Amino acid sequence: MENFTYTIPTTIYFGKGQVKQIGDIVSQYGKRVLLVYGGGSIKRNGIYDDVTAIFKENGITYFELAGVEPNPRITTVRKGVEICRKENIEVVLPIGGGSTIDCAKVIAAATSYSGDAWDIVLDPSKVVSVLPIVSILTLAATGSEMDTFAVISDMDSNDKIGTSHEDMRPKASILDPTYTFSVPAYQTAAGTADIMSHIMECYFSNVQGYMQDRMAEGLLKTCIEFGVKAIAKPDDYEARANLMWASSWAINNFIKLGKAVEWSVHPMEHQLSAYYDITHGVGLAILTPHWMEHVLNDNTVEKFKEFGVNVWDLSKDEDAYTIAHQAIQKTREYFVAMGIPTTLREVGIVDDRYFDVMAEKACAGLEAAFVPLTKEDVKAIYQKAL
Amino acid sequence: MENFTYTIPTTIYFGKGQVKQIGDIVSQYGKRVLLVYGGGSIKRNGIYDDVTAIFKENGITYFELAGVEPNPRITTVRKGVEICRKENIEVVLPIGGGSTIDCAKVIAAATSYSGDAWDIVLDPSKVVSVLPIVSILTLAATGSEMDTFAVISDMDSNDKIGTSHEDMRPKASILDPTYTFSVPAYQTAAGTADIMSHIMECYFSNVQGYMQDRMAEGLLKTCIEFGVKAIAKPDDYEARANLMWASSWAINNFIKLGKAVEWSVHPMEHQLSAYYDITHGVGLAILTPHWMEHVLNDNTVEKFKEFGVNVWDLSKDEDAYTIAHQAIQKTREYFVAMGIPTTLREVGIVDDRYFDVMAEKACAGLEAAFVPLTKEDVKAIYQKAL
């Protein structure tokens, strides 16, 4: 196990009805709030009304940034920064999924920065200070509610960039599983695939952590148990609650600290989303089994065997390669069982015209991955997934 | 899953050599420190010299409370409180295992309390404010380095009382696995049994949490993998590191939140330690298999089956009771493999003269346990363990 510093100070208010505490939570940090959200769903399902009513009772003044995109744009971040500066915002409060929270994080970090917000996305060491962030989560997927990361897109340059700063971690997040009852089946599947991918990115690594990997397996089992259940019965509270809590722990650093982890599939998928604006979790689910087959070799087969035995309950008495291939097939089948397509064609990527430039961008950083990947490796994986 | 609030703000500095950060860590909170420790081991193994040298470099003034007992006494707490008040202590810094940290917690909480420290042990709602606590851990066992609990004994009245306050959670803890290389085999075994018991107390509960139980199983597997290894090879870094990190997560609330948990074996063992001053973890290991057999019934057999399959890798195709009994036997055998005795006689409890009064004290609170236990149940478990 490698040395590390562990700090996850986010307070989580978990469970049905926890929104009633939002007035007290926000008031710890200020009385002038920027609400950040996407489309109109939070108005249809009543969250918006609940929150703003509590704000009025508590003398909290709020401003609004609506229309955050599924892959949030830097142009939207800039609009938020403008409001924060003009209205002397003290707390940024995203209500939504990871995209909305990611957008809010960069708004909160860029408000005190004198240059353009994109500078901070490219180089988070430029962050001066970050406004307190309190999130209300409505989708179990990215884990943004308890982590330091944000992914922002610049559609002009087809760049989709991940950034991270410790102070961008929300001070508090409300996780009410009932808020995810209305998430459609396809988005539930994509979110679950995203959670599973976050876990697998840490699990398949070169410096191992025994305890960390047992935790990762437990989180994967949780996703596998409840992903299909939440799709079959959208108001299954236990399913929604377990997926929501697993989403936070998949990526808040817990299963990574002490290991040496470099993600593989996310960098490849980010290029798909950047060039084609496809659903992130679906892209991950399509690429993952192909990536697994590509990196399966004599050095990695024991790890895939462990994955098969401990996550997919395969018999440990078989040959290691047999177990590894079965485990990859189980992974593929699970994504299919959730209704996710298996090819890029099915999500509208019908030819390989951008594969060269996408592979070029994706492979930067992949030389230190679980299995190092060159531009040719990445391109081959894209081709197989086509 | 039940509603909960999650907050574990302790920062952990994990790994070899992390003590070099102690000056910076302490300086965040103050420059006048009370060092709290037990016997002379921290002087023999160099930790004391390392810490005090760094304090001198950083202009940190320190005072000392030495001689904290394995089951820390309220009389020792009172001595510490006196020093804190007289010397205007700003930070309490225990160096040791759970006993030392527990003692430091109550010192830190009682300094600002006008009455006697024992009042706070009995009723932690009386806590006014708690001095910042920074711990340096030298034994993987109680999890006190990342939790809110303390157990203090009053030997005059044979009372051993657990108490808890959110502000007693350490601000930061240094977990250097090499500090546990010198822990003798018997104490390593007892510590590992204590960690395993903390996990099982949460695992066997009535309101289930799927994800929480998978995490609990992963922590148990970690203990099982590395307990015997650390005993066989005391300087096995991976073994010591995994046990140390597991000790923190067994009891910091993570595997409990969302479930309804009432401990069973700890309340019974606390009476053994209070009356006979035996090693806590050894008492737990002796009682646990007997408690398991006692509470195994048609309502609980499926949980024991899950325990057998997921923790002890037993085949799920057997009859549930068969698996349950095998799992209990595996648990017993593991404690034996670590060198822990199986009977109370072997630790000097040779007759049942106090079993009545101990059972009377222990059963208070056990009516809401996994399987509710009366005074007669507790006495029967003590008898079987004799």
PDB file of N, CA, C and O in Angstrom, chain A residues 1 3-8 10-16 18 146 210-212 214-215 218-219 221-222 225-226 237-238 241-242 245-246 249 254, chain B residues 1 3-8 10-16 18 146 210-211 214-215 218-219 221-222 225-226 237-238 241-242 245-246 249 254:
ATOM      1  N   MET A   1       0.849  -1.194   0.000  1.00  0.00           N
ATOM      2  CA  MET A   1       0.000   0.000   0.000  1.00  0.00           C
ATOM      3  C   MET A   1       0.886   1.246   0.000  1.00  0.00           C
ATOM      4  O   MET A   1       1.858   1.304   0.736  1.00  0.00           O
ATOM      5  N   ASN A   3       1.693   5.413   0.487  1.00  0.00           N
ATOM      6  CA  ASN A   3       1.299   6.481   1.418  1.00  0.00           C
ATOM      7  C   ASN A   3       0.194   7.343   0.824  1.00  0.00           C
ATOM      8  O   ASN A   3       0.112   7.517  -0.393  1.00  0.00           O
ATOM      9  N   PHE A   4      -0.647   7.885   1.687  1.00  0.00           N
ATOM     10  CA  PHE A   4      -1.697   8.795   1.210  1.00  0.00           C
ATOM     11  C   PHE A   4      -2.199   9.686   2.337  1.00  0.00           C
ATOM     12  O   PHE A   4      -1.968   9.406   3.517  1.00  0.00           O
ATOM     13  N   THR A   5      -2.879  10.760   1.937  1.00  0.00           N
ATOM     14  CA  THR A   5      -3.628  11.585   2.878  1.00  0.00           C
ATOM     15  C   THR A   5      -5.099  11.433   2.555  1.00  0.00           C
ATOM     16  O   THR A   5      -5.512  11.653   1.416  1.00  0.00           O
ATOM     17  N   TYR A   6      -5.869  11.032   3.545  1.00  0.00           N
ATOM     18  CA  TYR A   6      -7.308  10.844   3.364  1.00  0.00           C
ATOM     19  C   TYR A   6      -8.051  12.029   3.973  1.00  0.00           C
ATOM     20  O   TYR A   6      -7.865  12.340   5.162  1.00  0.00           O
ATOM     21  N   THR A   7      -8.886  12.677   3.175  1.00  0.00           N
ATOM     22  CA  THR A   7      -9.777  13.704   3.728  1.00  0.00           C
ATOM     23  C   THR A   7     -11.016  13.810   2.846  1.00  0.00           C
ATOM     24  O   THR A   7     -10.917  14.165   1.669  1.00  0.00           O
ATOM     25  N   ILE A   8     -12.148  13.418   3.387  1.00  0.00           N
ATOM     26  CA  ILE A   8     -13.429  13.544   2.667  1.00  0.00           C
ATOM     27  C   ILE A   8     -14.414  14.229   3.607  1.00  0.00           C
ATOM     28  O   ILE A   8     -15.236  13.583   4.254  1.00  0.00           O
ATOM     29  N   THR A  10     -17.001  16.147   3.158  1.00  0.00           N
ATOM     30  CA  THR A  10     -18.394  16.417   2.779  1.00  0.00           C
ATOM     31  C   THR A  10     -19.370  15.766   3.763  1.00  0.00           C
ATOM     32  O   THR A  10     -19.252  14.584   4.059  1.00  0.00           O
ATOM     33  N   THR A  11     -20.325  16.553   4.234  1.00  0.00           N
ATOM     34  CA  THR A  11     -21.402  15.990   5.050  1.00  0.00           C
ATOM     35  C   THR A  11     -22.537  15.553   4.128  1.00  0.00           C
ATOM     36  O   THR A  11     -22.930  16.303   3.237  1.00  0.00           O
ATOM     37  N   ILE A  12     -23.027  14.328   4.319  1.00  0.00           N
ATOM     38  CA  ILE A  12     -24.095  13.794   3.482  1.00  0.00           C
ATOM     39  C   ILE A  12     -25.381  13.679   4.311  1.00  0.00           C
ATOM     40  O   ILE A  12     -25.373  13.082   5.395  1.00  0.00           O
ATOM     41  N   TYR A  13     -26.437  14.266   3.801  1.00  0.00           N
ATOM     42  CA  TYR A  13     -27.762  14.110   4.402  1.00  0.00           C
ATOM     43  C   TYR A  13     -28.510  13.130   3.524  1.00  0.00           C
ATOM     44  O   TYR A  13     -28.940  13.496   2.429  1.00  0.00           O
ATOM     45  N   PHE A  14     -28.610  11.884   3.990  1.00  0.00           N
ATOM     46  CA  PHE A  14     -29.085  10.808   3.142  1.00  0.00           C
ATOM     47  C   PHE A  14     -30.484  10.370   3.543  1.00  0.00           C
ATOM     48  O   PHE A  14     -30.737  10.072   4.703  1.00  0.00           O
ATOM     49  N   GLY A  15     -31.369  10.286   2.554  1.00  0.00           N
ATOM     50  CA  GLY A  15     -32.669   9.674   2.794  1.00  0.00           C
ATOM     51  C   GLY A  15     -33.833  10.557   2.390  1.00  0.00           C
ATOM     52  O   GLY A  15     -33.687  11.735   2.064  1.00  0.00           O
ATOM     53  N   LYS A  16     -34.988   9.933   2.444  1.00  0.00           N
ATOM     54  CA  LYS A  16     -36.227  10.593   2.036  1.00  0.00           C
ATOM     55  C   LYS A  16     -36.512  11.823   2.903  1.00  0.00           C
ATOM     56  O   LYS A  16     -36.445  11.738   4.139  1.00  0.00           O
ATOM     57  N   GLN A  18     -34.858  14.643   3.289  1.00  0.00           N
ATOM     58  CA  GLN A  18     -33.735  15.382   3.887  1.00  0.00           C
ATOM     59  C   GLN A  18     -33.676  16.837   3.406  1.00  0.00           C
ATOM     60  O   GLN A  18     -33.006  17.669   4.016  1.00  0.00           O
ATOM     61  N   MET A 146     -19.693  14.169  -3.902  1.00  0.00           N
ATOM     62  CA  MET A 146     -18.785  13.924  -2.771  1.00  0.00           C
ATOM     63  C   MET A 146     -17.328  13.929  -3.226  1.00  0.00           C
ATOM     64  O   MET A 146     -16.457  13.507  -2.487  1.00  0.00           O
ATOM     65  N   TYR A 210      -5.216  -4.408  -0.946  1.00  0.00           N
ATOM     66  CA  TYR A 210      -6.135  -5.530  -0.694  1.00  0.00           C
ATOM     67  C   TYR A 210      -7.488  -5.028  -0.190  1.00  0.00           C
ATOM     68  O   TYR A 210      -8.538  -5.330  -0.760  1.00  0.00           O
ATOM     69  N   MET A 211      -7.447  -4.230   0.868  1.00  0.00           N
ATOM     70  CA  MET A 211      -8.714  -3.738   1.426  1.00  0.00           C
ATOM     71  C   MET A 211      -9.469  -2.889   0.409  1.00  0.00           C
ATOM     72  O   MET A 211     -10.684  -3.028   0.237  1.00  0.00           O
ATOM     73  N   GLN A 212      -8.748  -2.031  -0.295  1.00  0.00           N
ATOM     74  CA  GLN A 212      -9.388  -1.174  -1.291  1.00  0.00           C
ATOM     75  C   GLN A 212     -10.112  -2.011  -2.341  1.00  0.00           C
ATOM     76  O   GLN A 212     -11.225  -1.653  -2.768  1.00  0.00           O
ATOM     77  N   ARG A 214     -11.304  -5.083  -2.007  1.00  0.00           N
ATOM     78  CA  ARG A 214     -12.501  -5.719  -1.439  1.00  0.00           C
ATOM     79  C   ARG A 214     -13.646  -4.697  -1.368  1.00  0.00           C
ATOM     80  O   ARG A 214     -14.807  -5.041  -1.593  1.00  0.00           O
ATOM     81  N   MET A 215     -13.318  -3.458  -1.052  1.00  0.00           N
ATOM     82  CA  MET A 215     -14.347  -2.410  -1.034  1.00  0.00           C
ATOM     83  C   MET A 215     -14.894  -2.187  -2.447  1.00  0.00           C
ATOM     84  O   MET A 215     -16.105  -2.050  -2.649  1.00  0.00           O
ATOM     85  N   GLY A 218     -17.266  -4.904  -3.377  1.00  0.00           N
ATOM     86  CA  GLY A 218     -18.560  -4.719  -2.706  1.00  0.00           C
ATOM     87  C   GLY A 218     -19.410  -3.660  -3.386  1.00  0.00           C
ATOM     88  O   GLY A 218     -20.637  -3.803  -3.511  1.00  0.00           O
ATOM     89  N   LEU A 219     -18.762  -2.594  -3.830  1.00  0.00           N
ATOM     90  CA  LEU A 219     -19.494  -1.543  -4.544  1.00  0.00           C
ATOM     91  C   LEU A 219     -19.989  -2.053  -5.895  1.00  0.00           C
ATOM     92  O   LEU A 219     -21.125  -1.761  -6.308  1.00  0.00           O
ATOM     93  N   LYS A 221     -20.700  -5.167  -6.635  1.00  0.00           N
ATOM     94  CA  LYS A 221     -21.820  -6.071  -6.359  1.00  0.00           C
ATOM     95  C   LYS A 221     -23.103  -5.283  -6.084  1.00  0.00           C
ATOM     96  O   LYS A 221     -24.201  -5.704  -6.458  1.00  0.00           O
ATOM     97  N   THR A 222     -22.953  -4.157  -5.424  1.00  0.00           N
ATOM     98  CA  THR A 222     -24.114  -3.310  -5.129  1.00  0.00           C
ATOM     99  C   THR A 222     -24.735  -2.804  -6.432  1.00  0.00           C
ATOM    100  O   THR A 222     -25.963  -2.839  -6.606  1.00  0.00           O
ATOM    101  N   GLU A 225     -26.418  -5.767  -8.206  1.00  0.00           N
ATOM    102  CA  GLU A 225     -27.664  -6.170  -7.540  1.00  0.00           C
ATOM    103  C   GLU A 225     -28.818  -5.224  -7.877  1.00  0.00           C
ATOM    104  O   GLU A 225     -29.946  -5.669  -8.093  1.00  0.00           O
ATOM    105  N   PHE A 226     -28.524  -3.928  -7.924  1.00  0.00           N
ATOM    106  CA  PHE A 226     -29.627  -2.966  -7.941  1.00  0.00           C
ATOM    107  C   PHE A 226     -29.828  -2.216  -9.253  1.00  0.00           C
ATOM    108  O   PHE A 226     -30.868  -1.593  -9.435  1.00  0.00           O
ATOM    109  N   TYR A 237     -37.163   1.725  -3.542  1.00  0.00           N
ATOM    110  CA  TYR A 237     -36.355   2.612  -2.695  1.00  0.00           C
ATOM    111  C   TYR A 237     -34.988   2.011  -2.378  1.00  0.00           C
ATOM    112  O   TYR A 237     -33.964   2.695  -2.450  1.00  0.00           O
ATOM    113  N   GLU A 238     -34.967   0.734  -2.005  1.00  0.00           N
ATOM    114  CA  GLU A 238     -33.682   0.103  -1.662  1.00  0.00           C
ATOM    115  C   GLU A 238     -32.710   0.141  -2.844  1.00  0.00           C
ATOM    116  O   GLU A 238     -31.518   0.398  -2.677  1.00  0.00           O
ATOM    117  N   ALA A 241     -31.599   3.745  -3.339  1.00  0.00           N
ATOM    118  CA  ALA A 241     -30.748   4.184  -2.223  1.00  0.00           C
ATOM    119  C   ALA A 241     -29.351   3.573  -2.355  1.00  0.00           C
ATOM    120  O   ALA A 241     -28.336   4.265  -2.199  1.00  0.00           O
ATOM    121  N   ASN A 242     -29.282   2.292  -2.649  1.00  0.00           N
ATOM    122  CA  ASN A 242     -27.975   1.642  -2.771  1.00  0.00           C
ATOM    123  C   ASN A 242     -27.178   2.180  -3.954  1.00  0.00           C
ATOM    124  O   ASN A 242     -25.967   2.406  -3.843  1.00  0.00           O
ATOM    125  N   TRP A 245     -25.865   5.744  -2.956  1.00  0.00           N
ATOM    126  CA  TRP A 245     -24.760   5.749  -1.991  1.00  0.00           C
ATOM    127  C   TRP A 245     -23.505   5.155  -2.636  1.00  0.00           C
ATOM    128  O   TRP A 245     -22.393   5.622  -2.416  1.00  0.00           O
ATOM    129  N   ALA A 246     -23.698   4.147  -3.480  1.00  0.00           N
ATOM    130  CA  ALA A 246     -22.547   3.570  -4.193  1.00  0.00           C
ATOM    131  C   ALA A 246     -21.918   4.591  -5.139  1.00  0.00           C
ATOM    132  O   ALA A 246     -20.697   4.624  -5.296  1.00  0.00           O
ATOM    133  N   TRP A 249     -19.352   6.666  -3.292  1.00  0.00           N
ATOM    134  CA  TRP A 249     -18.152   5.970  -2.812  1.00  0.00           C
ATOM    135  C   TRP A 249     -17.300   5.407  -3.935  1.00  0.00           C
ATOM    136  O   TRP A 249     -16.143   5.055  -3.724  1.00  0.00           O
ATOM    137  N   PHE A 254     -11.896   6.933  -1.763  1.00  0.00           N
ATOM    138  CA  PHE A 254     -11.734   5.877  -0.763  1.00  0.00           C
ATOM    139  C   PHE A 254     -11.108   4.608  -1.363  1.00  0.00           C
ATOM    140  O   PHE A 254     -10.190   4.026  -0.775  1.00  0.00           O
TER     141      PHE A 254
ATOM    142  N   MET B   1     -32.999   0.923   3.538  1.00  0.00           N
ATOM    143  CA  MET B   1     -31.966   1.733   4.161  1.00  0.00           C
ATOM    144  C   MET B   1     -32.633   2.886   4.915  1.00  0.00           C
ATOM    145  O   MET B   1     -33.533   3.522   4.398  1.00  0.00           O
ATOM    146  N   ASN B   3     -32.671   6.626   6.973  1.00  0.00           N
ATOM    147  CA  ASN B   3     -32.055   7.946   6.807  1.00  0.00           C
ATOM    148  C   ASN B   3     -30.836   8.093   7.730  1.00  0.00           C
ATOM    149  O   ASN B   3     -30.805   7.519   8.813  1.00  0.00           O
ATOM    150  N   PHE B   4     -29.876   8.884   7.286  1.00  0.00           N
ATOM    151  CA  PHE B   4     -28.718   9.146   8.142  1.00  0.00           C
ATOM    152  C   PHE B   4     -28.011  10.421   7.712  1.00  0.00           C
ATOM    153  O   PHE B   4     -28.205  10.915   6.608  1.00  0.00           O
ATOM    154  N   THR B   5     -27.178  10.928   8.618  1.00  0.00           N
ATOM    155  CA  THR B   5     -26.243  12.005   8.297  1.00  0.00           C
ATOM    156  C   THR B   5     -24.837  11.435   8.394  1.00  0.00           C
ATOM    157  O   THR B   5     -24.460  10.873   9.423  1.00  0.00           O
ATOM    158  N   TYR B   6     -24.098  11.561   7.307  1.00  0.00           N
ATOM    159  CA  TYR B   6     -22.718  11.065   7.277  1.00  0.00           C
ATOM    160  C   TYR B   6     -21.755  12.228   7.420  1.00  0.00           C
ATOM    161  O   TYR B   6     -21.806  13.185   6.653  1.00  0.00           O
ATOM    162  N   THR B   7     -20.861  12.143   8.404  1.00  0.00           N
ATOM    163  CA  THR B   7     -19.785  13.129   8.506  1.00  0.00           C
ATOM    164  C   THR B   7     -18.592  12.490   9.218  1.00  0.00           C
ATOM    165  O   THR B   7     -18.686  12.100  10.383  1.00  0.00           O
ATOM    166  N   ILE B   8     -17.513  12.304   8.486  1.00  0.00           N
ATOM    167  CA  ILE B   8     -16.274  11.762   9.070  1.00  0.00           C
ATOM    168  C   ILE B   8     -15.130  12.676   8.657  1.00  0.00           C
ATOM    169  O   ILE B   8     -14.398  12.389   7.712  1.00  0.00           O
ATOM    170  N   THR B  10     -12.282  13.516   9.977  1.00  0.00           N
ATOM    171  CA  THR B  10     -10.890  13.263  10.367  1.00  0.00           C
ATOM    172  C   THR B  10      -9.986  13.141   9.126  1.00  0.00           C
ATOM    173  O   THR B  10     -10.299  12.392   8.207  1.00  0.00           O
ATOM    174  N   THR B  11      -8.886  13.875   9.142  1.00  0.00           N
ATOM    175  CA  THR B  11      -7.883  13.710   8.092  1.00  0.00           C
ATOM    176  C   THR B  11      -6.890  12.637   8.540  1.00  0.00           C
ATOM    177  O   THR B  11      -6.424  12.652   9.672  1.00  0.00           O
ATOM    178  N   ILE B  12      -6.622  11.690   7.636  1.00  0.00           N
ATOM    179  CA  ILE B  12      -5.698  10.595   7.953  1.00  0.00           C
ATOM    180  C   ILE B  12      -4.416  10.763   7.146  1.00  0.00           C
ATOM    181  O   ILE B  12      -4.462  10.915   5.921  1.00  0.00           O
ATOM    182  N   TYR B  13      -3.298  10.758   7.844  1.00  0.00           N
ATOM    183  CA  TYR B  13      -1.987  10.757   7.185  1.00  0.00           C
ATOM    184  C   TYR B  13      -1.471   9.334   7.302  1.00  0.00           C
ATOM    185  O   TYR B  13      -1.050   8.910   8.378  1.00  0.00           O
ATOM    186  N   PHE B  14      -1.561   8.588   6.189  1.00  0.00           N
ATOM    187  CA  PHE B  14      -1.320   7.159   6.232  1.00  0.00           C
ATOM    188  C   PHE B  14       0.003   6.792   5.584  1.00  0.00           C
ATOM    189  O   PHE B  14       0.274   7.181   4.448  1.00  0.00           O
ATOM    190  N   GLY B  15       0.799   5.985   6.279  1.00  0.00           N
ATOM    191  CA  GLY B  15       1.990   5.420   5.664  1.00  0.00           C
ATOM    192  C   GLY B  15       3.261   5.689   6.438  1.00  0.00           C
ATOM    193  O   GLY B  15       3.291   6.455   7.411  1.00  0.00           O
ATOM    194  N   LYS B  16       4.288   5.032   5.954  1.00  0.00           N
ATOM    195  CA  LYS B  16       5.593   5.120   6.607  1.00  0.00           C
ATOM    196  C   LYS B  16       6.135   6.544   6.588  1.00  0.00           C
ATOM    197  O   LYS B  16       6.121   7.201   5.541  1.00  0.00           O
ATOM    198  N   GLN B  18       5.018   9.297   7.994  1.00  0.00           N
ATOM    199  CA  GLN B  18       4.082  10.425   8.004  1.00  0.00           C
ATOM    200  C   GLN B  18       4.245  11.314   9.242  1.00  0.00           C
ATOM    201  O   GLN B  18       3.757  12.440   9.264  1.00  0.00           O
ATOM    202  N   MET B 146     -10.360   7.389  14.437  1.00  0.00           N
ATOM    203  CA  MET B 146     -11.240   8.008  13.426  1.00  0.00           C
ATOM    204  C   MET B 146     -12.693   8.002  13.880  1.00  0.00           C
ATOM    205  O   MET B 146     -13.582   8.238  13.076  1.00  0.00           O
ATOM    206  N   TYR B 210     -27.663  -3.229   2.084  1.00  0.00           N
ATOM    207  CA  TYR B 210     -26.950  -4.145   1.183  1.00  0.00           C
ATOM    208  C   TYR B 210     -25.507  -3.684   0.996  1.00  0.00           C
ATOM    209  O   TYR B 210     -24.561  -4.435   1.230  1.00  0.00           O
ATOM    210  N   MET B 211     -25.346  -2.428   0.592  1.00  0.00           N
ATOM    211  CA  MET B 211     -23.986  -1.937   0.343  1.00  0.00           C
ATOM    212  C   MET B 211     -23.149  -1.978   1.619  1.00  0.00           C
ATOM    213  O   MET B 211     -21.977  -2.383   1.594  1.00  0.00           O
ATOM    214  N   ARG B 214     -21.834  -5.423   2.232  1.00  0.00           N
ATOM    215  CA  ARG B 214     -20.754  -5.832   1.334  1.00  0.00           C
ATOM    216  C   ARG B 214     -19.442  -5.183   1.799  1.00  0.00           C
ATOM    217  O   ARG B 214     -18.374  -5.784   1.719  1.00  0.00           O
ATOM    218  N   MET B 215     -19.525  -3.936   2.263  1.00  0.00           N
ATOM    219  CA  MET B 215     -18.335  -3.268   2.796  1.00  0.00           C
ATOM    220  C   MET B 215     -17.830  -4.007   4.051  1.00  0.00           C
ATOM    221  O   MET B 215     -16.630  -4.219   4.222  1.00  0.00           O
ATOM    222  N   GLY B 218     -16.022  -7.115   3.112  1.00  0.00           N
ATOM    223  CA  GLY B 218     -14.688  -6.804   2.591  1.00  0.00           C
ATOM    224  C   GLY B 218     -13.705  -6.486   3.716  1.00  0.00           C
ATOM    225  O   GLY B 218     -12.535  -6.887   3.661  1.00  0.00           O
ATOM    226  N   LEU B 219     -14.179  -5.787   4.731  1.00  0.00           N
ATOM    227  CA  LEU B 219     -13.307  -5.486   5.875  1.00  0.00           C
ATOM    228  C   LEU B 219     -12.989  -6.762   6.658  1.00  0.00           C
ATOM    229  O   LEU B 219     -11.854  -6.967   7.094  1.00  0.00           O
ATOM    230  N   LYS B 221     -12.872  -9.795   5.417  1.00  0.00           N
ATOM    231  CA  LYS B 221     -11.915 -10.555   4.613  1.00  0.00           C
ATOM    232  C   LYS B 221     -10.503  -9.992   4.768  1.00  0.00           C
ATOM    233  O   LYS B 221      -9.517 -10.730   4.769  1.00  0.00           O
ATOM    234  N   THR B 222     -10.413  -8.681   4.885  1.00  0.00           N
ATOM    235  CA  THR B 222      -9.112  -8.035   5.077  1.00  0.00           C
ATOM    236  C   THR B 222      -8.481  -8.492   6.398  1.00  0.00           C
ATOM    237  O   THR B 222      -7.292  -8.834   6.445  1.00  0.00           O
ATOM    238  N   GLU B 225      -7.428 -12.164   6.049  1.00  0.00           N
ATOM    239  CA  GLU B 225      -6.245 -12.309   5.200  1.00  0.00           C
ATOM    240  C   GLU B 225      -4.962 -11.963   5.953  1.00  0.00           C
ATOM    241  O   GLU B 225      -3.945 -12.612   5.802  1.00  0.00           O
ATOM    242  N   PHE B 226      -5.040 -10.906   6.760  1.00  0.00           N
ATOM    243  CA  PHE B 226      -3.790 -10.333   7.275  1.00  0.00           C
ATOM    244  C   PHE B 226      -3.530 -10.529   8.768  1.00  0.00           C
ATOM    245  O   PHE B 226      -2.411 -10.300   9.211  1.00  0.00           O
ATOM    246  N   TYR B 237       4.680  -5.343   5.977  1.00  0.00           N
ATOM    247  CA  TYR B 237       4.082  -4.000   5.841  1.00  0.00           C
ATOM    248  C   TYR B 237       2.648  -4.068   5.309  1.00  0.00           C
ATOM    249  O   TYR B 237       1.757  -3.377   5.819  1.00  0.00           O
ATOM    250  N   GLU B 238       2.430  -4.872   4.258  1.00  0.00           N
ATOM    251  CA  GLU B 238       1.079  -4.956   3.689  1.00  0.00           C
ATOM    252  C   GLU B 238       0.077  -5.439   4.732  1.00  0.00           C
ATOM    253  O   GLU B 238      -1.048  -4.936   4.809  1.00  0.00           O
ATOM    254  N   ALA B 241      -0.435  -2.649   7.273  1.00  0.00           N
ATOM    255  CA  ALA B 241      -1.140  -1.514   6.660  1.00  0.00           C
ATOM    256  C   ALA B 241      -2.622  -1.831   6.496  1.00  0.00           C
ATOM    257  O   ALA B 241      -3.489  -1.022   6.825  1.00  0.00           O
ATOM    258  N   ASN B 242      -2.919  -3.022   6.005  1.00  0.00           N
ATOM    259  CA  ASN B 242      -4.319  -3.380   5.803  1.00  0.00           C
ATOM    260  C   ASN B 242      -5.077  -3.490   7.124  1.00  0.00           C
ATOM    261  O   ASN B 242      -6.220  -3.045   7.228  1.00  0.00           O
ATOM    262  N   TRP B 245      -5.697   0.145   8.439  1.00  0.00           N
ATOM    263  CA  TRP B 245      -6.729   0.903   7.721  1.00  0.00           C
ATOM    264  C   TRP B 245      -8.111   0.275   7.971  1.00  0.00           C
ATOM    265  O   TRP B 245      -9.112   0.975   8.127  1.00  0.00           O
ATOM    266  N   ALA B 246      -8.146  -1.061   8.071  1.00  0.00           N
ATOM    267  CA  ALA B 246      -9.410  -1.733   8.380  1.00  0.00           C
ATOM    268  C   ALA B 246      -9.911  -1.359   9.772  1.00  0.00           C
ATOM    269  O   ALA B 246     -11.118  -1.212   9.994  1.00  0.00           O
ATOM    270  N   TRP B 249     -11.974   1.804   9.600  1.00  0.00           N
ATOM    271  CA  TRP B 249     -13.247   1.728   8.872  1.00  0.00           C
ATOM    272  C   TRP B 249     -14.244   0.775   9.506  1.00  0.00           C
ATOM    273  O   TRP B 249     -15.430   0.811   9.182  1.00  0.00           O
ATOM    274  N   PHE B 254     -19.161   4.197   8.936  1.00  0.00           N
ATOM    275  CA  PHE B 254     -19.457   3.960   7.522  1.00  0.00           C
ATOM    276  C   PHE B 254     -20.322   2.719   7.303  1.00  0.00           C
ATOM    277  O   PHE B 254     -21.295   2.752   6.548  1.00  0.00           O
TER     278      PHE B 254
END
